[in-house]
């Protein structure tokens, strides 16, 4: 497992996209600051200048490329041959992408502190109370931590799709579709449906998790779930998708 982790980490670090992504993230965060406006400092700081929406897009592309491309060019055969077993290959890839996910969120918080010192938004104190009667710095940390869970859910879905579909383009397309229209599909399912108490647990609904934390009044009527319920169901779906992906990967013939 240690060798597989080293190998996957080495490959990830030698992808240009991995190094360019933080710069792209910074550019998008600055654009968000200019778009939302000078007087929305508290919202910008809480959401790291809308970094959750940008990070999830970056991970959809990087994650799908990192895994499914090796199915397309059959490089996965070499990995399996060099590794102790398929489990080491699958979970080493997952752990490395998860680490990159956490790193992007840490980078986003660092960028937020830098942008806070610029004229991009109105100066406010980090100790000012905002959401849930908590200081801004705590709101930012919790939003980032919750979004790590949301993006991990998307990563788990990407790995499952990569094991089912040997096409990088299709995996990216389906993942982006889930990100962009997932909440609208969920809202359509739940709108006026008598089985809302069951359908509210659908996986599309989980894309609301991060947004509902920092905009509870708007999204709770859409998701029909509390923050804790969304959190627990997201964690459950992560386990389901990761397990299903591994079982398919283990049985897959290359």
PDB file of C-alpha atoms in Angstrom:
ATOM      1  CA  UNK A   1       0.000   0.000   0.000  1.00  0.00           C
ATOM      2  CA  UNK A   2       2.850   2.381   0.816  1.00  0.00           C
ATOM      3  CA  UNK A   3       4.395   1.846  -2.625  1.00  0.00           C
ATOM      4  CA  UNK A   4       1.026   2.413  -4.322  1.00  0.00           C
ATOM      5  CA  UNK A   5       0.494   5.647  -2.374  1.00  0.00           C
ATOM      6  CA  UNK A   6       3.948   6.903  -3.329  1.00  0.00           C
ATOM      7  CA  UNK A   7       3.334   5.999  -6.967  1.00  0.00           C
ATOM      8  CA  UNK A   8      -0.041   7.750  -7.117  1.00  0.00           C
ATOM      9  CA  UNK A   9       1.261  10.819  -5.295  1.00  0.00           C
ATOM     10  CA  UNK A  10       4.193  11.022  -7.710  1.00  0.00           C
ATOM     11  CA  UNK A  11       1.880  10.815 -10.740  1.00  0.00           C
ATOM     12  CA  UNK A  12      -0.496  13.430  -9.371  1.00  0.00           C
ATOM     13  CA  UNK A  13       2.309  15.875  -8.624  1.00  0.00           C
ATOM     14  CA  UNK A  14       3.573  15.538 -12.207  1.00  0.00           C
ATOM     15  CA  UNK A  15       0.271  16.596 -13.742  1.00  0.00           C
ATOM     16  CA  UNK A  16       0.346  20.213 -14.917  1.00  0.00           C
ATOM     17  CA  UNK A  17      -3.338  20.600 -14.108  1.00  0.00           C
ATOM     18  CA  UNK A  18      -2.631  19.995 -10.417  1.00  0.00           C
ATOM     19  CA  UNK A  19      -0.231  22.954 -10.252  1.00  0.00           C
ATOM     20  CA  UNK A  20      -2.310  25.244 -12.463  1.00  0.00           C
ATOM     21  CA  UNK A  21      -5.541  24.612 -10.526  1.00  0.00           C
ATOM     22  CA  UNK A  22      -4.662  26.810  -7.484  1.00  0.00           C
ATOM     23  CA  UNK A  23      -3.985  29.741  -9.826  1.00  0.00           C
ATOM     24  CA  UNK A  24      -7.283  29.106 -11.601  1.00  0.00           C
ATOM     25  CA  UNK A  25      -8.970  28.943  -8.192  1.00  0.00           C
ATOM     26  CA  UNK A  26      -7.462  32.290  -7.183  1.00  0.00           C
ATOM     27  CA  UNK A  27      -8.629  33.902 -10.422  1.00  0.00           C
ATOM     28  CA  UNK A  28     -12.163  32.606  -9.919  1.00  0.00           C
ATOM     29  CA  UNK A  29     -12.208  33.763  -6.288  1.00  0.00           C
ATOM     30  CA  UNK A  30     -11.142  37.270  -7.328  1.00  0.00           C
ATOM     31  CA  UNK A  31     -13.815  37.269 -10.046  1.00  0.00           C
ATOM     32  CA  UNK A  32     -16.406  36.260  -7.441  1.00  0.00           C
ATOM     33  CA  UNK A  33     -15.300  39.106  -5.184  1.00  0.00           C
ATOM     34  CA  UNK A  34     -15.689  41.598  -8.009  1.00  0.00           C
ATOM     35  CA  UNK A  35     -19.072  40.154  -9.016  1.00  0.00           C
ATOM     36  CA  UNK A  36     -20.771  39.788  -5.626  1.00  0.00           C
ATOM     37  CA  UNK A  37     -19.840  43.262  -4.499  1.00  0.00           C
ATOM     38  CA  UNK A  38     -17.921  45.313  -1.966  1.00  0.00           C
ATOM     39  CA  UNK A  39     -20.563  45.131   0.775  1.00  0.00           C
ATOM     40  CA  UNK A  40     -20.873  41.321   0.932  1.00  0.00           C
ATOM     41  CA  UNK A  41     -17.649  40.814   2.886  1.00  0.00           C
ATOM     42  CA  UNK A  42     -19.124  38.454   5.476  1.00  0.00           C
ATOM     43  CA  UNK A  43     -20.568  36.110   2.862  1.00  0.00           C
ATOM     44  CA  UNK A  44     -17.352  36.218   0.827  1.00  0.00           C
ATOM     45  CA  UNK A  45     -15.207  35.397   3.850  1.00  0.00           C
ATOM     46  CA  UNK A  46     -17.512  32.612   5.019  1.00  0.00           C
ATOM     47  CA  UNK A  47     -17.511  30.914   1.617  1.00  0.00           C
ATOM     48  CA  UNK A  48     -13.859  31.704   0.808  1.00  0.00           C
ATOM     49  CA  UNK A  49     -15.054  33.804  -2.126  1.00  0.00           C
ATOM     50  CA  UNK A  50     -17.320  30.974  -3.336  1.00  0.00           C
ATOM     51  CA  UNK A  51     -14.377  28.550  -3.411  1.00  0.00           C
ATOM     52  CA  UNK A  52     -16.640  25.480  -2.821  1.00  0.00           C
ATOM     53  CA  UNK A  53     -18.268  25.908  -6.241  1.00  0.00           C
ATOM     54  CA  UNK A  54     -14.891  26.260  -7.951  1.00  0.00           C
ATOM     55  CA  UNK A  55     -13.096  23.479  -6.072  1.00  0.00           C
ATOM     56  CA  UNK A  56     -15.774  20.941  -6.918  1.00  0.00           C
ATOM     57  CA  UNK A  57     -15.375  21.735 -10.637  1.00  0.00           C
ATOM     58  CA  UNK A  58     -11.594  21.403 -10.421  1.00  0.00           C
ATOM     59  CA  UNK A  59     -11.863  18.069  -8.612  1.00  0.00           C
ATOM     60  CA  UNK A  60     -14.375  16.732 -11.134  1.00  0.00           C
ATOM     61  CA  UNK A  61     -11.857  17.255 -13.934  1.00  0.00           C
ATOM     62  CA  UNK A  62      -8.715  16.248 -12.014  1.00  0.00           C
ATOM     63  CA  UNK A  63     -10.361  13.230 -10.365  1.00  0.00           C
ATOM     64  CA  UNK A  64     -11.859  11.845 -13.566  1.00  0.00           C
ATOM     65  CA  UNK A  65      -8.634  12.390 -15.501  1.00  0.00           C
ATOM     66  CA  UNK A  66      -6.535  10.854 -12.746  1.00  0.00           C
ATOM     67  CA  UNK A  67      -8.523   7.613 -12.671  1.00  0.00           C
ATOM     68  CA  UNK A  68     -10.514   6.975 -15.845  1.00  0.00           C
ATOM     69  CA  UNK A  69      -7.723   7.973 -18.258  1.00  0.00           C
ATOM     70  CA  UNK A  70      -5.749   4.967 -17.034  1.00  0.00           C
ATOM     71  CA  UNK A  71      -8.608   2.724 -18.114  1.00  0.00           C
ATOM     72  CA  UNK A  72      -8.574   4.272 -21.583  1.00  0.00           C
ATOM     73  CA  UNK A  73      -4.842   3.824 -22.176  1.00  0.00           C
ATOM     74  CA  UNK A  74      -4.658   0.507 -20.246  1.00  0.00           C
ATOM     75  CA  UNK A  75      -2.053   1.914 -17.847  1.00  0.00           C
ATOM     76  CA  UNK A  76      -4.162   0.405 -15.073  1.00  0.00           C
ATOM     77  CA  UNK A  77      -2.786  -3.032 -16.027  1.00  0.00           C
ATOM     78  CA  UNK A  78       0.750  -1.944 -15.165  1.00  0.00           C
ATOM     79  CA  UNK A  79      -0.414  -0.520 -11.835  1.00  0.00           C
ATOM     80  CA  UNK A  80      -2.187  -3.729 -10.883  1.00  0.00           C
ATOM     81  CA  UNK A  81       0.831  -5.807 -11.889  1.00  0.00           C
ATOM     82  CA  UNK A  82       3.198  -3.718  -9.736  1.00  0.00           C
ATOM     83  CA  UNK A  83       0.878  -3.476  -6.730  1.00  0.00           C
ATOM     84  CA  UNK A  84       0.131  -6.089  -4.092  1.00  0.00           C
ATOM     85  CA  UNK A  85      -3.563  -6.216  -5.028  1.00  0.00           C
ATOM     86  CA  UNK A  86      -6.396  -4.264  -6.623  1.00  0.00           C
ATOM     87  CA  UNK A  87      -7.444  -2.866  -3.260  1.00  0.00           C
ATOM     88  CA  UNK A  88      -4.090  -1.095  -2.901  1.00  0.00           C
ATOM     89  CA  UNK A  89      -4.475   0.459  -6.378  1.00  0.00           C
ATOM     90  CA  UNK A  90      -8.049   1.648  -5.825  1.00  0.00           C
ATOM     91  CA  UNK A  91      -7.701   3.076  -2.334  1.00  0.00           C
ATOM     92  CA  UNK A  92      -4.280   4.656  -2.923  1.00  0.00           C
ATOM     93  CA  UNK A  93      -5.814   6.658  -5.773  1.00  0.00           C
ATOM     94  CA  UNK A  94      -8.760   7.603  -3.582  1.00  0.00           C
ATOM     95  CA  UNK A  95      -6.570   8.683  -0.649  1.00  0.00           C
ATOM     96  CA  UNK A  96      -4.301  10.795  -2.873  1.00  0.00           C
ATOM     97  CA  UNK A  97      -7.248  12.625  -4.483  1.00  0.00           C
ATOM     98  CA  UNK A  98      -8.806  13.100  -1.048  1.00  0.00           C
ATOM     99  CA  UNK A  99      -5.537  14.665   0.126  1.00  0.00           C
ATOM    100  CA  UNK A 100      -5.559  17.004  -2.878  1.00  0.00           C
ATOM    101  CA  UNK A 101      -9.161  17.907  -2.047  1.00  0.00           C
ATOM    102  CA  UNK A 102      -8.183  18.932   1.495  1.00  0.00           C
ATOM    103  CA  UNK A 103      -5.153  20.828   0.176  1.00  0.00           C
ATOM    104  CA  UNK A 104      -7.311  22.884  -2.205  1.00  0.00           C
ATOM    105  CA  UNK A 105      -9.562  23.912   0.678  1.00  0.00           C
ATOM    106  CA  UNK A 106      -6.564  24.934   2.785  1.00  0.00           C
ATOM    107  CA  UNK A 107      -5.226  26.952  -0.163  1.00  0.00           C
ATOM    108  CA  UNK A 108      -8.651  28.602  -0.587  1.00  0.00           C
ATOM    109  CA  UNK A 109      -8.636  29.680   3.067  1.00  0.00           C
ATOM    110  CA  UNK A 110      -5.109  31.069   2.672  1.00  0.00           C
ATOM    111  CA  UNK A 111      -6.213  33.006  -0.428  1.00  0.00           C
ATOM    112  CA  UNK A 112      -9.189  34.332   1.562  1.00  0.00           C
ATOM    113  CA  UNK A 113      -6.887  35.820   4.199  1.00  0.00           C
ATOM    114  CA  UNK A 114      -4.824  37.468   1.449  1.00  0.00           C
ATOM    115  CA  UNK A 115      -7.904  38.866  -0.331  1.00  0.00           C
ATOM    116  CA  UNK A 116      -9.281  40.099   3.000  1.00  0.00           C
ATOM    117  CA  UNK A 117      -6.324  42.493   3.176  1.00  0.00           C
ATOM    118  CA  UNK A 118      -7.056  43.942  -0.268  1.00  0.00           C
ATOM    119  CA  UNK A 119      -9.657  46.604  -1.261  1.00  0.00           C
ATOM    120  CA  UNK A 120     -11.714  43.866  -2.945  1.00  0.00           C
ATOM    121  CA  UNK A 121     -14.283  43.865  -0.129  1.00  0.00           C
ATOM    122  CA  UNK A 122     -15.336  46.027   2.808  1.00  0.00           C
ATOM    123  CA  UNK A 123     -13.041  45.482   5.833  1.00  0.00           C
ATOM    124  CA  UNK A 124     -14.673  43.459   8.625  1.00  0.00           C
ATOM    125  CA  UNK A 125     -13.290  41.772  11.721  1.00  0.00           C
ATOM    126  CA  UNK A 126     -12.831  37.997  11.780  1.00  0.00           C
ATOM    127  CA  UNK A 127     -14.341  37.985  15.279  1.00  0.00           C
ATOM    128  CA  UNK A 128     -17.623  39.525  14.077  1.00  0.00           C
ATOM    129  CA  UNK A 129     -20.613  37.253  14.715  1.00  0.00           C
ATOM    130  CA  UNK A 130     -22.363  36.015  11.588  1.00  0.00           C
ATOM    131  CA  UNK A 131     -24.022  32.639  10.906  1.00  0.00           C
ATOM    132  CA  UNK A 132     -25.380  30.612  13.835  1.00  0.00           C
ATOM    133  CA  UNK A 133     -24.127  33.364  16.199  1.00  0.00           C
ATOM    134  CA  UNK A 134     -20.543  32.279  15.518  1.00  0.00           C
ATOM    135  CA  UNK A 135     -17.521  34.410  14.532  1.00  0.00           C
ATOM    136  CA  UNK A 136     -16.586  34.696  10.872  1.00  0.00           C
ATOM    137  CA  UNK A 137     -13.406  32.643  11.230  1.00  0.00           C
ATOM    138  CA  UNK A 138     -15.448  29.752  12.640  1.00  0.00           C
ATOM    139  CA  UNK A 139     -18.016  30.078   9.849  1.00  0.00           C
ATOM    140  CA  UNK A 140     -15.230  29.874   7.286  1.00  0.00           C
ATOM    141  CA  UNK A 141     -13.621  26.814   8.903  1.00  0.00           C
ATOM    142  CA  UNK A 142     -16.943  24.996   9.198  1.00  0.00           C
ATOM    143  CA  UNK A 143     -17.990  25.858   5.638  1.00  0.00           C
ATOM    144  CA  UNK A 144     -14.676  24.517   4.346  1.00  0.00           C
ATOM    145  CA  UNK A 145     -14.891  21.368   6.482  1.00  0.00           C
ATOM    146  CA  UNK A 146     -18.457  20.691   5.344  1.00  0.00           C
ATOM    147  CA  UNK A 147     -17.464  21.278   1.737  1.00  0.00           C
ATOM    148  CA  UNK A 148     -14.657  18.723   2.069  1.00  0.00           C
ATOM    149  CA  UNK A 149     -17.428  16.216   2.771  1.00  0.00           C
ATOM    150  CA  UNK A 150     -19.490  17.440  -0.206  1.00  0.00           C
ATOM    151  CA  UNK A 151     -16.531  17.231  -2.586  1.00  0.00           C
ATOM    152  CA  UNK A 152     -15.562  13.820  -1.183  1.00  0.00           C
ATOM    153  CA  UNK A 153     -19.069  12.678  -2.115  1.00  0.00           C
ATOM    154  CA  UNK A 154     -18.465  13.865  -5.698  1.00  0.00           C
ATOM    155  CA  UNK A 155     -15.033  12.173  -5.754  1.00  0.00           C
ATOM    156  CA  UNK A 156     -16.651   8.916  -4.613  1.00  0.00           C
ATOM    157  CA  UNK A 157     -19.201   9.227  -7.413  1.00  0.00           C
ATOM    158  CA  UNK A 158     -16.421   9.909  -9.944  1.00  0.00           C
ATOM    159  CA  UNK A 159     -14.533   6.789  -8.867  1.00  0.00           C
ATOM    160  CA  UNK A 160     -17.704   4.702  -9.136  1.00  0.00           C
ATOM    161  CA  UNK A 161     -18.441   6.068 -12.621  1.00  0.00           C
ATOM    162  CA  UNK A 162     -14.824   5.515 -13.692  1.00  0.00           C
ATOM    163  CA  UNK A 163     -15.148   1.841 -12.777  1.00  0.00           C
ATOM    164  CA  UNK A 164     -18.387   1.569 -14.760  1.00  0.00           C
ATOM    165  CA  UNK A 165     -17.468   3.696 -17.792  1.00  0.00           C
ATOM    166  CA  UNK A 166     -14.086   3.556 -19.536  1.00  0.00           C
ATOM    167  CA  UNK A 167     -14.391   7.045 -20.983  1.00  0.00           C
ATOM    168  CA  UNK A 168     -12.841  10.071 -19.335  1.00  0.00           C
ATOM    169  CA  UNK A 169     -15.047  12.502 -21.286  1.00  0.00           C
ATOM    170  CA  UNK A 170     -18.273  10.744 -20.257  1.00  0.00           C
ATOM    171  CA  UNK A 171     -17.241  10.538 -16.593  1.00  0.00           C
ATOM    172  CA  UNK A 172     -16.416  14.261 -16.532  1.00  0.00           C
ATOM    173  CA  UNK A 173     -19.684  15.115 -18.311  1.00  0.00           C
ATOM    174  CA  UNK A 174     -21.840  13.074 -15.913  1.00  0.00           C
ATOM    175  CA  UNK A 175     -19.992  14.500 -12.894  1.00  0.00           C
ATOM    176  CA  UNK A 176     -20.452  18.077 -14.079  1.00  0.00           C
ATOM    177  CA  UNK A 177     -24.115  17.341 -14.798  1.00  0.00           C
ATOM    178  CA  UNK A 178     -24.508  16.145 -11.204  1.00  0.00           C
ATOM    179  CA  UNK A 179     -22.803  19.305  -9.915  1.00  0.00           C
ATOM    180  CA  UNK A 180     -24.706  21.805 -12.049  1.00  0.00           C
ATOM    181  CA  UNK A 181     -28.223  20.354 -12.173  1.00  0.00           C
ATOM    182  CA  UNK A 182     -28.261  17.923  -9.236  1.00  0.00           C
ATOM    183  CA  UNK A 183     -30.129  20.284  -6.934  1.00  0.00           C
ATOM    184  CA  UNK A 184     -32.657  21.150  -9.668  1.00  0.00           C
ATOM    185  CA  UNK A 185     -33.327  17.458 -10.365  1.00  0.00           C
ATOM    186  CA  UNK A 186     -33.799  16.895  -6.646  1.00  0.00           C
ATOM    187  CA  UNK A 187     -36.104  19.913  -6.346  1.00  0.00           C
ATOM    188  CA  UNK A 188     -38.214  18.599  -9.241  1.00  0.00           C
ATOM    189  CA  UNK A 189     -38.515  15.197  -7.560  1.00  0.00           C
ATOM    190  CA  UNK A 190     -39.532  16.729  -4.247  1.00  0.00           C
ATOM    191  CA  UNK A 191     -41.858  19.439  -5.549  1.00  0.00           C
ATOM    192  CA  UNK A 192     -45.376  18.437  -4.560  1.00  0.00           C
ATOM    193  CA  UNK A 193     -44.518  14.738  -4.399  1.00  0.00           C
ATOM    194  CA  UNK A 194     -46.378  12.732  -1.758  1.00  0.00           C
ATOM    195  CA  UNK A 195     -43.323  10.514  -1.222  1.00  0.00           C
ATOM    196  CA  UNK A 196     -41.149  13.484  -0.259  1.00  0.00           C
ATOM    197  CA  UNK A 197     -40.185  11.843   3.050  1.00  0.00           C
ATOM    198  CA  UNK A 198     -38.462   9.088   1.026  1.00  0.00           C
ATOM    199  CA  UNK A 199     -37.289  10.998  -2.052  1.00  0.00           C
ATOM    200  CA  UNK A 200     -35.563  13.668   0.028  1.00  0.00           C
ATOM    201  CA  UNK A 201     -32.783  11.123   0.656  1.00  0.00           C
ATOM    202  CA  UNK A 202     -31.903  10.942  -3.052  1.00  0.00           C
ATOM    203  CA  UNK A 203     -28.196  11.529  -3.854  1.00  0.00           C
ATOM    204  CA  UNK A 204     -28.916  14.605  -5.999  1.00  0.00           C
ATOM    205  CA  UNK A 205     -30.139  16.353  -2.860  1.00  0.00           C
ATOM    206  CA  UNK A 206     -26.721  16.066  -1.244  1.00  0.00           C
ATOM    207  CA  UNK A 207     -25.246  18.719  -3.522  1.00  0.00           C
ATOM    208  CA  UNK A 208     -27.146  21.211  -1.324  1.00  0.00           C
ATOM    209  CA  UNK A 209     -25.069  20.427   1.780  1.00  0.00           C
ATOM    210  CA  UNK A 210     -22.507  23.251   1.643  1.00  0.00           C
ATOM    211  CA  UNK A 211     -24.932  25.864   0.332  1.00  0.00           C
ATOM    212  CA  UNK A 212     -27.506  25.004   2.984  1.00  0.00           C
ATOM    213  CA  UNK A 213     -24.971  25.561   5.768  1.00  0.00           C
ATOM    214  CA  UNK A 214     -24.318  29.178   4.784  1.00  0.00           C
ATOM    215  CA  UNK A 215     -27.818  29.883   3.418  1.00  0.00           C
ATOM    216  CA  UNK A 216     -30.088  27.740   5.566  1.00  0.00           C
ATOM    217  CA  UNK A 217     -33.321  29.709   5.165  1.00  0.00           C
ATOM    218  CA  UNK A 218     -33.264  29.320   1.373  1.00  0.00           C
ATOM    219  CA  UNK A 219     -32.093  25.741   0.955  1.00  0.00           C
ATOM    220  CA  UNK A 220     -33.886  23.928   3.780  1.00  0.00           C
ATOM    221  CA  UNK A 221     -37.166  24.345   1.871  1.00  0.00           C
ATOM    222  CA  UNK A 222     -35.474  22.840  -1.187  1.00  0.00           C
ATOM    223  CA  UNK A 223     -33.716  19.902   0.461  1.00  0.00           C
ATOM    224  CA  UNK A 224     -36.404  19.076   3.069  1.00  0.00           C
ATOM    225  CA  UNK A 225     -33.543  17.930   5.313  1.00  0.00           C
ATOM    226  CA  UNK A 226     -31.813  19.546   8.276  1.00  0.00           C
ATOM    227  CA  UNK A 227     -28.078  20.240   8.238  1.00  0.00           C
ATOM    228  CA  UNK A 228     -27.393  17.176  10.389  1.00  0.00           C
ATOM    229  CA  UNK A 229     -29.538  14.947   8.165  1.00  0.00           C
ATOM    230  CA  UNK A 230     -27.743  16.162   5.045  1.00  0.00           C
ATOM    231  CA  UNK A 231     -24.389  15.635   6.752  1.00  0.00           C
ATOM    232  CA  UNK A 232     -25.184  12.068   7.818  1.00  0.00           C
ATOM    233  CA  UNK A 233     -26.720  11.072   4.478  1.00  0.00           C
ATOM    234  CA  UNK A 234     -23.717  12.481   2.592  1.00  0.00           C
ATOM    235  CA  UNK A 235     -21.338  10.433   4.746  1.00  0.00           C
ATOM    236  CA  UNK A 236     -23.501   7.347   4.156  1.00  0.00           C
ATOM    237  CA  UNK A 237     -23.531   7.808   0.379  1.00  0.00           C
ATOM    238  CA  UNK A 238     -19.749   8.256   0.399  1.00  0.00           C
ATOM    239  CA  UNK A 239     -19.360   4.841   2.050  1.00  0.00           C
ATOM    240  CA  UNK A 240     -21.860   3.289  -0.391  1.00  0.00           C
ATOM    241  CA  UNK A 241     -20.218   4.768  -3.515  1.00  0.00           C
ATOM    242  CA  UNK A 242     -16.658   3.970  -2.404  1.00  0.00           C
ATOM    243  CA  UNK A 243     -17.608   0.395  -1.526  1.00  0.00           C
ATOM    244  CA  UNK A 244     -19.590  -0.136  -4.741  1.00  0.00           C
ATOM    245  CA  UNK A 245     -16.755   1.342  -6.803  1.00  0.00           C
ATOM    246  CA  UNK A 246     -14.210  -0.949  -5.187  1.00  0.00           C
ATOM    247  CA  UNK A 247     -16.365  -4.066  -5.644  1.00  0.00           C
ATOM    248  CA  UNK A 248     -16.810  -3.257  -9.346  1.00  0.00           C
ATOM    249  CA  UNK A 249     -13.091  -2.485  -9.711  1.00  0.00           C
ATOM    250  CA  UNK A 250     -12.154  -5.762  -8.016  1.00  0.00           C
ATOM    251  CA  UNK A 251     -14.376  -7.807 -10.355  1.00  0.00           C
ATOM    252  CA  UNK A 252     -13.484  -5.824 -13.469  1.00  0.00           C
ATOM    253  CA  UNK A 253     -11.489  -7.620 -16.160  1.00  0.00           C
ATOM    254  CA  UNK A 254      -8.771  -5.613 -17.879  1.00  0.00           C
TER     255      UNK A 254
END
